[in-house]
CSV table of C-alpha atoms in Angstrom, one decimal:
chain,number,residue,atom,x,y,z
A,1,MET,CA,5.2,3.2,-29.9
A,2,LEU,CA,5.9,3.2,-26.2
A,3,THR,CA,7.3,6.3,-24.6
A,4,GLU,CA,10.5,6.2,-22.7
A,5,LYS,CA,8.6,6.7,-19.4
A,6,VAL,CA,6.4,3.8,-20.1
A,7,ARG,CA,9.3,1.5,-21.0
A,8,VAL,CA,11.2,2.5,-17.9
A,9,LEU,CA,8.1,1.8,-15.7
A,10,ILE,CA,7.6,-1.6,-17.4
A,11,ALA,CA,11.2,-2.4,-16.7
A,12,SER,CA,10.9,-1.3,-13.1
A,13,VAL,CA,7.7,-3.2,-12.4
A,14,SER,CA,9.2,-6.3,-14.0
A,15,ALA,CA,12.1,-6.1,-11.7
A,16,VAL,CA,9.8,-5.9,-8.6
A,17,VAL,CA,7.9,-9.0,-9.9
A,18,ILE,CA,11.2,-10.9,-10.3
A,19,THR,CA,12.8,-9.9,-6.9
A,20,VAL,CA,9.7,-10.0,-4.7
A,21,GLY,CA,6.7,-11.2,-6.7
A,22,ILE,CA,8.5,-14.5,-7.6
A,23,ALA,CA,11.5,-14.7,-5.4
A,24,ARG,CA,9.4,-14.0,-2.3
A,25,PHE,CA,5.8,-14.6,-3.0
A,26,ALA,CA,6.2,-17.9,-4.8
A,27,TYR,CA,6.9,-19.4,-1.4
A,28,THR,CA,3.4,-18.8,-0.2
A,29,PRO,CA,1.6,-21.2,-2.6
A,30,MET,CA,4.6,-23.5,-2.4
A,31,ILE,CA,4.2,-24.1,1.4
A,32,PRO,CA,1.3,-26.7,1.0
A,33,GLU,CA,3.2,-28.2,-1.9
A,34,MET,CA,6.4,-28.6,0.1
A,35,MET,CA,4.4,-29.9,3.1
A,36,ALA,CA,2.9,-32.7,0.9
A,37,GLY,CA,6.0,-33.4,-1.2
A,38,ALA,CA,9.0,-32.7,0.9
A,39,GLY,CA,7.7,-33.3,4.5
A,40,MET,CA,7.9,-29.6,5.6
A,41,ASN,CA,5.9,-28.7,8.7
A,42,ASN,CA,4.5,-25.4,10.0
A,43,THR,CA,7.4,-24.7,12.2
A,44,LEU,CA,9.9,-25.1,9.4
A,45,ALA,CA,7.6,-23.1,7.0
A,46,GLY,CA,7.7,-20.2,9.5
A,47,LEU,CA,11.5,-20.5,10.0
A,48,LEU,CA,12.2,-20.4,6.3
A,49,ALA,CA,10.0,-17.3,6.0
A,50,THR,CA,12.0,-15.8,8.9
A,51,ALA,CA,15.3,-16.6,7.0
A,52,ASN,CA,14.0,-14.9,4.0
A,53,TYR,CA,13.1,-11.7,5.9
A,54,ALA,CA,16.4,-11.9,7.7
A,55,GLY,CA,18.0,-11.5,4.3
A,56,TYR,CA,15.6,-8.7,3.5
A,57,LEU,CA,16.4,-7.0,6.8
A,58,SER,CA,20.2,-7.4,6.2
A,59,GLY,CA,19.8,-5.8,2.8
A,60,ALA,CA,17.8,-2.9,4.1
A,61,LEU,CA,20.4,-2.3,6.8
A,62,LEU,CA,23.2,-2.4,4.2
A,63,ILE,CA,21.4,-0.1,1.9
A,64,SER,CA,20.7,2.5,4.6
A,65,PHE,CA,24.5,3.0,5.0
A,66,LEU,CA,25.4,3.0,1.3
A,67,GLN,CA,26.7,6.3,0.0
A,68,THR,CA,27.9,5.4,-3.5
A,69,SER,CA,25.1,5.3,-6.1
A,70,LEU,CA,27.2,3.3,-8.6
A,71,LEU,CA,27.5,0.6,-6.0
A,72,LYS,CA,23.8,0.6,-5.5
A,73,ILE,CA,23.2,0.1,-9.3
A,74,ARG,CA,25.6,-2.9,-9.3
A,75,LEU,CA,23.8,-4.4,-6.3
A,76,TYR,CA,20.4,-3.8,-8.0
A,77,GLN,CA,21.6,-5.8,-11.0
A,78,LEU,CA,23.0,-8.6,-8.9
A,79,GLY,CA,19.8,-8.7,-7.0
A,80,LEU,CA,17.9,-9.4,-10.2
A,81,LEU,CA,20.2,-12.3,-11.1
A,82,GLY,CA,20.2,-13.7,-7.6
A,83,ALA,CA,16.4,-13.7,-7.4
A,84,VAL,CA,16.3,-16.0,-10.4
A,85,LEU,CA,19.0,-18.3,-9.2
A,86,THR,CA,17.8,-18.7,-5.6
A,87,THR,CA,14.3,-19.5,-6.8
A,88,GLY,CA,15.4,-22.2,-9.2
A,89,LEU,CA,17.8,-23.8,-6.8
A,90,MET,CA,15.1,-24.4,-4.2
A,91,GLY,CA,14.0,-27.3,-6.4
A,92,TYR,CA,17.4,-28.9,-6.5
A,93,THR,CA,17.9,-29.7,-2.8
A,94,GLU,CA,16.0,-31.2,0.1
A,95,GLN,CA,18.6,-30.1,2.6
A,96,THR,CA,17.1,-27.8,5.3
A,97,TRP,CA,20.3,-25.8,5.7
A,98,ALA,CA,20.4,-25.1,1.9
A,99,TRP,CA,16.7,-23.9,2.0
A,100,TYR,CA,17.7,-21.5,4.8
A,101,LEU,CA,20.6,-20.2,2.8
A,102,LEU,CA,18.6,-19.8,-0.4
A,103,ARG,CA,15.7,-18.0,1.3
A,104,PHE,CA,18.2,-15.7,3.1
A,105,VAL,CA,19.9,-14.7,-0.1
A,106,SER,CA,16.5,-14.4,-1.8
A,107,GLY,CA,15.6,-11.8,0.9
A,108,LEU,CA,18.8,-9.9,0.1
A,109,CYS,CA,17.8,-9.8,-3.6
A,110,SER,CA,14.2,-8.6,-2.7
A,111,SER,CA,15.6,-5.7,-0.7
A,112,ALA,CA,17.8,-4.7,-3.7
A,113,GLY,CA,14.8,-4.9,-6.0
A,114,VAL,CA,12.4,-2.9,-3.9
A,115,LEU,CA,14.6,-0.4,-2.0
A,116,ILE,CA,17.3,0.3,-4.5
A,117,GLY,CA,14.9,-0.1,-7.4
A,118,ALA,CA,12.5,2.4,-5.9
A,119,GLY,CA,15.3,4.9,-5.2
A,120,LEU,CA,16.7,4.6,-8.7
A,121,LEU,CA,13.3,5.1,-10.3
A,122,MET,CA,12.4,8.1,-8.1
A,123,SER,CA,15.8,9.7,-9.0
A,124,TRP,CA,15.1,9.1,-12.7
A,125,LEU,CA,11.5,10.5,-12.5
A,126,LEU,CA,12.8,13.6,-10.8
A,127,ARG,CA,15.6,14.1,-13.3
A,128,GLN,CA,13.1,13.7,-16.2
A,129,GLY,CA,10.6,16.1,-14.7
A,130,HIS,CA,7.9,13.5,-13.9
A,131,LYS,CA,5.8,13.3,-10.8
A,132,PRO,CA,7.8,11.4,-8.1
A,133,GLU,CA,5.1,8.8,-7.4
A,134,LEU,CA,5.8,5.2,-6.9
A,135,GLY,CA,2.3,3.7,-7.0
A,136,ILE,CA,2.9,2.0,-10.4
A,137,PHE,CA,6.3,0.7,-9.2
A,138,PHE,CA,4.8,-1.0,-6.2
A,139,SER,CA,2.0,-2.5,-8.3
A,140,GLY,CA,4.7,-5.1,-9.2
A,141,LEU,CA,4.0,-6.6,-5.7
A,142,GLY,CA,0.4,-7.2,-6.6
A,143,ILE,CA,1.2,-8.4,-10.1
A,144,GLY,CA,3.7,-10.8,-8.6
A,145,ILE,CA,1.0,-12.3,-6.4
A,146,VAL,CA,-1.3,-12.7,-9.3
A,147,LEU,CA,1.4,-14.3,-11.4
A,148,THR,CA,2.4,-16.8,-8.7
A,149,ALA,CA,-1.3,-17.6,-8.0
A,150,ILE,CA,-2.1,-18.4,-11.6
A,151,LEU,CA,1.1,-20.3,-12.2
A,152,ALA,CA,0.6,-22.2,-9.0
A,153,GLU,CA,-2.8,-23.5,-10.2
A,154,LEU,CA,-1.5,-24.3,-13.6
A,155,ILE,CA,1.4,-26.4,-12.4
A,156,ARG,CA,0.5,-27.9,-9.0
A,157,SER,CA,-1.2,-31.0,-10.4
A,158,ARG,CA,1.2,-31.6,-13.3
A,159,PHE,CA,4.6,-31.1,-11.7
A,160,SER,CA,6.3,-32.1,-8.4
A,161,TRP,CA,7.2,-29.5,-5.9
A,162,ASP,CA,10.8,-29.3,-7.0
A,163,GLN,CA,9.9,-28.9,-10.6
A,164,GLN,CA,7.5,-26.1,-9.7
A,165,TRP,CA,10.3,-24.1,-8.2
A,166,VAL,CA,12.2,-24.4,-11.5
A,167,LEU,CA,9.2,-23.2,-13.4
A,168,TYR,CA,9.0,-20.1,-11.3
A,169,ALA,CA,12.6,-19.4,-12.1
A,170,VAL,CA,11.9,-19.8,-15.8
A,171,ALA,CA,9.1,-17.2,-15.5
A,172,ALA,CA,11.5,-14.9,-13.8
A,173,CYS,CA,14.0,-15.3,-16.6
A,174,VAL,CA,11.4,-14.3,-19.1
A,175,LEU,CA,10.7,-11.1,-17.1
A,176,LEU,CA,14.4,-10.2,-17.2
A,177,LEU,CA,14.1,-9.4,-20.9
A,178,PRO,CA,12.2,-6.1,-20.5
A,179,VAL,CA,14.4,-5.2,-17.5
A,180,TRP,CA,17.6,-5.4,-19.4
A,181,ARG,CA,16.1,-4.0,-22.6
A,182,TRP,CA,14.3,-1.0,-21.2
A,183,SER,CA,16.0,0.0,-18.0
A,184,PRO,CA,17.7,3.5,-18.4
A,185,ASP,CA,21.3,4.2,-17.7
A,186,TYR,CA,20.8,5.1,-14.0
A,187,ARG,CA,24.3,6.4,-13.8
A,188,LEU,CA,23.0,9.5,-15.7
A,189,SER,CA,20.2,10.2,-13.2
A,190,VAL,CA,22.0,9.7,-9.9
A,191,PRO,CA,25.1,11.4,-8.5
A,192,SER,CA,28.2,9.1,-8.1
A,193,ALA,CA,28.1,9.9,-4.4
A,194,VAL,CA,25.2,11.2,-2.3
A,195,PRO,CA,25.1,13.4,0.7
A,196,LYS,CA,24.1,12.1,4.1
A,197,ALA,CA,20.4,12.6,4.7
A,198,GLN,CA,19.6,15.1,7.4
A,199,GLY,CA,16.5,16.0,9.3
A,200,SER,CA,13.7,13.6,10.2
A,201,SER,CA,15.6,10.6,8.8
A,202,SER,CA,17.8,10.8,11.9
A,203,LEU,CA,16.6,9.2,15.2
A,204,SER,CA,14.1,12.0,16.0
A,205,LEU,CA,10.9,11.3,17.9
A,206,PHE,CA,8.9,11.6,14.7
A,207,MET,CA,11.1,9.1,12.9
A,208,LEU,CA,11.1,6.7,15.8
A,209,LEU,CA,7.3,6.6,16.0
A,210,LEU,CA,7.1,6.2,12.2
A,211,GLN,CA,9.6,3.3,12.3
A,212,LEU,CA,7.7,1.6,15.1
A,213,ALA,CA,4.4,2.0,13.3
A,214,TYR,CA,6.0,0.5,10.2
A,215,PHE,CA,7.3,-2.4,12.2
A,216,CYS,CA,3.7,-3.1,13.2
A,217,ALA,CA,2.6,-2.9,9.6
A,218,GLY,CA,5.3,-5.4,8.8
A,219,VAL,CA,3.7,-7.9,11.2
A,220,GLY,CA,0.3,-7.3,9.5
A,221,TYR,CA,1.8,-7.8,6.1
A,222,VAL,CA,4.0,-10.9,6.7
A,223,VAL,CA,1.7,-13.1,8.6
A,224,THR,CA,-1.0,-13.1,5.9
A,225,ALA,CA,1.6,-13.1,3.1
A,226,THR,CA,3.2,-16.2,4.5
A,227,PHE,CA,0.2,-18.2,5.8
A,228,LEU,CA,-2.8,-17.1,3.8
A,229,VAL,CA,-2.8,-20.1,1.5
A,230,ALA,CA,-2.0,-22.5,4.3
A,231,ILE,CA,-4.8,-21.0,6.4
A,232,ALA,CA,-7.2,-21.5,3.6
A,233,GLU,CA,-6.1,-25.0,2.8
A,234,ALA,CA,-6.3,-26.0,6.5
A,235,SER,CA,-10.0,-25.2,6.5
A,236,PRO,CA,-12.3,-28.1,5.3
A,237,LEU,CA,-14.5,-25.5,3.7
A,238,LEU,CA,-11.7,-24.1,1.6
A,239,THR,CA,-9.6,-27.1,0.6
A,240,GLY,CA,-8.2,-26.5,-2.9
A,241,GLN,CA,-9.2,-22.8,-2.9
A,242,GLY,CA,-5.9,-21.4,-1.6
A,243,TRP,CA,-4.6,-20.4,-5.0
A,244,MET,CA,-7.8,-18.5,-5.8
A,245,ILE,CA,-7.7,-16.6,-2.5
A,246,TRP,CA,-4.0,-15.7,-3.1
A,247,LEU,CA,-4.9,-14.6,-6.7
A,248,VAL,CA,-7.7,-12.3,-5.3
A,249,ALA,CA,-5.2,-10.7,-2.9
A,250,GLY,CA,-2.9,-10.0,-5.8
A,251,LEU,CA,-5.7,-8.6,-8.0
A,252,ALA,CA,-6.6,-6.2,-5.2
A,253,ALA,CA,-3.0,-5.2,-4.6
A,254,ALA,CA,-2.0,-4.5,-8.3
A,255,PRO,CA,-4.3,-1.5,-8.9
A,256,GLY,CA,-4.3,-0.6,-5.2
A,257,CYS,CA,-1.1,1.5,-5.5
A,258,TRP,CA,-2.7,3.8,-8.1
A,259,LEU,CA,-5.8,4.2,-6.0
A,260,TRP,CA,-3.8,5.1,-2.9
A,261,ASP,CA,-1.9,7.7,-5.0
A,262,LEU,CA,-5.2,9.3,-5.8
A,263,MET,CA,-6.2,9.1,-2.1
A,264,VAL,CA,-3.0,10.9,-1.1
A,265,ARG,CA,-3.6,13.7,-3.5
A,266,ARG,CA,-7.1,14.2,-2.1
A,267,GLN,CA,-6.7,13.5,1.6
A,268,GLY,CA,-3.0,13.8,2.2
A,269,ASP,CA,-0.4,11.2,3.3
A,270,TRP,CA,-1.4,10.7,6.9
A,271,GLN,CA,-5.2,10.3,6.4
A,272,ALA,CA,-4.6,7.8,3.6
A,273,LEU,CA,-1.9,5.9,5.7
A,274,LEU,CA,-4.2,5.6,8.7
A,275,LEU,CA,-7.0,4.3,6.6
A,276,ALA,CA,-4.7,1.7,5.1
A,277,TYR,CA,-3.6,0.6,8.6
A,278,LEU,CA,-7.2,0.3,9.7
A,279,LEU,CA,-8.1,-1.8,6.7
A,280,ASN,CA,-5.2,-4.1,7.2
A,281,ALA,CA,-6.4,-4.7,10.8
A,282,LEU,CA,-9.9,-5.4,9.4
A,283,SER,CA,-8.5,-8.0,7.0
A,284,VAL,CA,-7.0,-10.0,10.0
A,285,LEU,CA,-10.2,-9.6,12.0
A,286,LEU,CA,-12.2,-11.1,9.2
A,287,LEU,CA,-9.9,-14.2,9.1
A,288,LEU,CA,-10.6,-14.6,12.8
A,289,LEU,CA,-14.4,-14.2,12.5
A,290,MET,CA,-15.2,-15.9,9.2
A,291,ASP,CA,-14.0,-19.2,7.8
A,292,GLY,CA,-16.3,-19.4,4.7
A,293,LEU,CA,-15.1,-18.7,1.2
A,294,ALA,CA,-16.9,-15.3,1.0
A,295,GLY,CA,-15.3,-14.0,4.3
A,296,VAL,CA,-11.8,-15.2,3.4
A,297,LEU,CA,-12.1,-13.7,-0.1
A,298,LEU,CA,-13.2,-10.4,1.4
A,299,SER,CA,-10.2,-10.5,3.8
A,300,ALA,CA,-7.9,-11.2,0.9
A,301,VAL,CA,-9.2,-8.2,-1.1
A,302,ILE,CA,-8.8,-5.8,1.9
A,303,TYR,CA,-5.4,-7.3,2.7
A,304,GLY,CA,-4.1,-6.9,-0.8
A,305,ALA,CA,-5.3,-3.3,-1.2
A,306,SER,CA,-4.1,-2.2,2.3
A,307,PHE,CA,-0.7,-3.7,2.6
A,308,ILE,CA,0.4,-2.4,-0.8
A,309,GLY,CA,-0.9,1.1,0.2
A,310,ILE,CA,1.1,1.1,3.4
A,311,VAL,CA,4.3,0.2,1.7
A,312,SER,CA,4.0,2.4,-1.3
A,313,MET,CA,2.7,5.5,0.6
A,314,THR,CA,5.3,5.2,3.4
A,315,LEU,CA,8.3,4.8,1.1
A,316,ALA,CA,7.2,7.3,-1.4
A,317,MET,CA,6.6,9.9,1.4
A,318,VAL,CA,10.2,9.5,2.7
A,319,GLY,CA,11.5,9.4,-0.8
A,320,ARG,CA,10.0,12.8,-1.6
A,321,LEU,CA,11.5,14.2,1.6
A,322,TYR,CA,15.0,13.0,0.7
A,323,PRO,CA,15.2,13.1,-3.2
A,324,ASP,CA,19.1,13.2,-3.2
A,325,ASN,CA,19.3,9.8,-1.6
A,326,PRO,CA,15.8,8.2,-1.3
A,327,SER,CA,17.1,4.7,-0.7
A,328,ARG,CA,18.7,5.7,2.6
A,329,PRO,CA,15.6,6.6,4.6
A,330,MET,CA,13.7,3.9,2.8
A,331,GLY,CA,16.3,1.4,4.1
A,332,ARG,CA,16.1,2.8,7.6
A,333,LEU,CA,12.3,2.4,7.7
A,334,THR,CA,12.4,-1.0,6.1
A,335,PHE,CA,14.9,-2.1,8.8
A,336,GLY,CA,12.0,-2.2,11.3
A,337,TYR,CA,9.7,-3.7,8.7
A,338,GLY,CA,12.3,-6.5,8.2
A,339,ILE,CA,12.6,-7.2,11.9
A,340,ALA,CA,8.9,-7.8,12.0
A,341,GLN,CA,9.1,-10.1,9.0
A,342,MET,CA,11.8,-12.1,10.8
A,343,LEU,CA,10.0,-12.6,14.0
A,344,ALA,CA,6.3,-12.9,13.1
A,345,PRO,CA,6.4,-15.9,10.8
A,346,MET,CA,8.6,-17.8,13.3
A,347,ILE,CA,6.2,-17.1,16.2
A,348,VAL,CA,3.0,-17.7,14.2
A,349,GLY,CA,4.4,-20.9,12.6
A,350,TYR,CA,5.4,-22.3,16.0
A,351,LEU,CA,1.9,-21.5,17.5
A,352,ALA,CA,0.2,-23.1,14.5
A,353,GLU,CA,2.3,-26.2,14.8
A,354,SER,CA,1.8,-26.6,18.6
A,355,GLN,CA,-1.9,-25.7,18.7
A,356,GLY,CA,-3.0,-27.0,15.4
A,357,HIS,CA,-4.6,-23.8,14.3
A,358,TYR,CA,-3.8,-20.1,13.4
A,359,HIS,CA,-6.2,-18.3,15.8
A,360,SER,CA,-3.6,-17.3,18.4
A,361,GLY,CA,-1.2,-16.1,15.8
A,362,LEU,CA,-3.9,-14.0,14.1
A,363,LEU,CA,-5.0,-12.5,17.5
A,364,ILE,CA,-1.4,-11.4,18.1
A,365,THR,CA,-1.2,-10.0,14.6
A,366,LEU,CA,-4.4,-8.0,15.1
A,367,ALA,CA,-3.1,-6.6,18.4
A,368,VAL,CA,0.2,-5.5,16.9
A,369,ILE,CA,-1.5,-3.8,13.9
A,370,SER,CA,-3.8,-1.9,16.4
A,371,ILE,CA,-0.8,-0.7,18.3
A,372,GLY,CA,0.6,0.4,14.9
A,373,CYS,CA,-2.4,2.6,14.3
A,374,VAL,CA,-1.8,4.4,17.6
A,375,LEU,CA,1.8,4.9,16.8
A,376,LEU,CA,1.0,6.2,13.4
A,377,ILE,CA,-1.3,8.8,15.0
A,378,GLY,CA,1.5,9.7,17.3
A,379,ALA,CA,3.9,10.3,14.5
A,380,TRP,CA,1.3,12.3,12.7
A,381,HIS,CA,0.8,14.5,15.8
A,382,VAL,CA,4.6,15.0,16.3
A,383,GLN,CA,5.0,15.9,12.6
A,384,ARG,CA,2.3,18.5,12.8
A,385,GLN,CA,3.9,20.0,15.9
A,386,GLU,CA,7.3,20.2,14.2
A,387,ALA,CA,5.7,21.8,11.1
A,388,ALA,CA,3.9,24.4,13.3
A,389,GLY,CA,7.1,25.1,15.2
A,390,SER,CA,9.0,25.7,11.9
A,391,GLN,CA,6.3,28.1,10.6
A,392,ALA,CA,6.4,30.0,13.9
A,393,ILE,CA,10.1,30.4,13.7
A,394,ALA,CA,9.8,31.6,10.0
């Protein structure tokens, strides 16, 4: 018999798989399919990814200003339904403007699933006396990658590109069942209205540096998330292996959250975060230096484990700082993350289309992540100074 906590966690993880794992990540293995079946090119692929992240950014901005918890719950529920619909409808049109619209709305749904979902779960965990850790919650991102990779391999040779989109939506519908059955009544665990967050969630030097570092992490995440399969399929040595590389990234990401939670307990937030940033940079460097299967697989493993750690640790950290309204600071941080996810695919897609390869885009990505490491160290230093100042005053 499953305990209430296990049921709630299963429901929450399923929601992440629906709103991000499928509504967002299905697009990655679908890029080669749409290029072959619908005439999509690299530039359009990058622009559609940008539209998706524009929706995610808009959702993060909206959530950062929301003060009514009951409204957040409604938006969370609408996000689940919208994720299913926007996924399935991608297969019912070849109009470019419709693809833009659907990817934008899909991004809105993703922000609801991740940011509002994480905040609701953290509030429930705190109210029930459980540890406010979100590693299991964010494992839904890795599980979503695994699911889309396996499903992509099963259906790509049997169904056309438009039918594949519909099948992804069917999978999302199945996952709705545990969400509706096992989600708790979040109205009982959150206040009807929440106070405005104070302190470091405002535009302090610490928060500014952290937001800029998270922006850089967003570039490191989105370029690989969008183009990893396309990069693999473009290599003569890796033709037909894209789905497996995407699967490996998901397999590394799924348990990565739990491992990073353990790292945080032993080393602290900052040491673990910095390690995750450095590993993310290494994953991009490997894509630049190695084009064989072993090198790209290693890059995928490091990428999956590192990006999931950056997201889960950063959002969990600010969620613990502001338990009364965790979605608010999460939304503010994700605003910068979302800007990165708007700009980076568009730039890298354009460079790949004009140059015929991804090397320049990967070099830019590596440089941005490296800057992010420096900014993170700066935020860490400022936070230690502020903590030391508080102790001196006390």
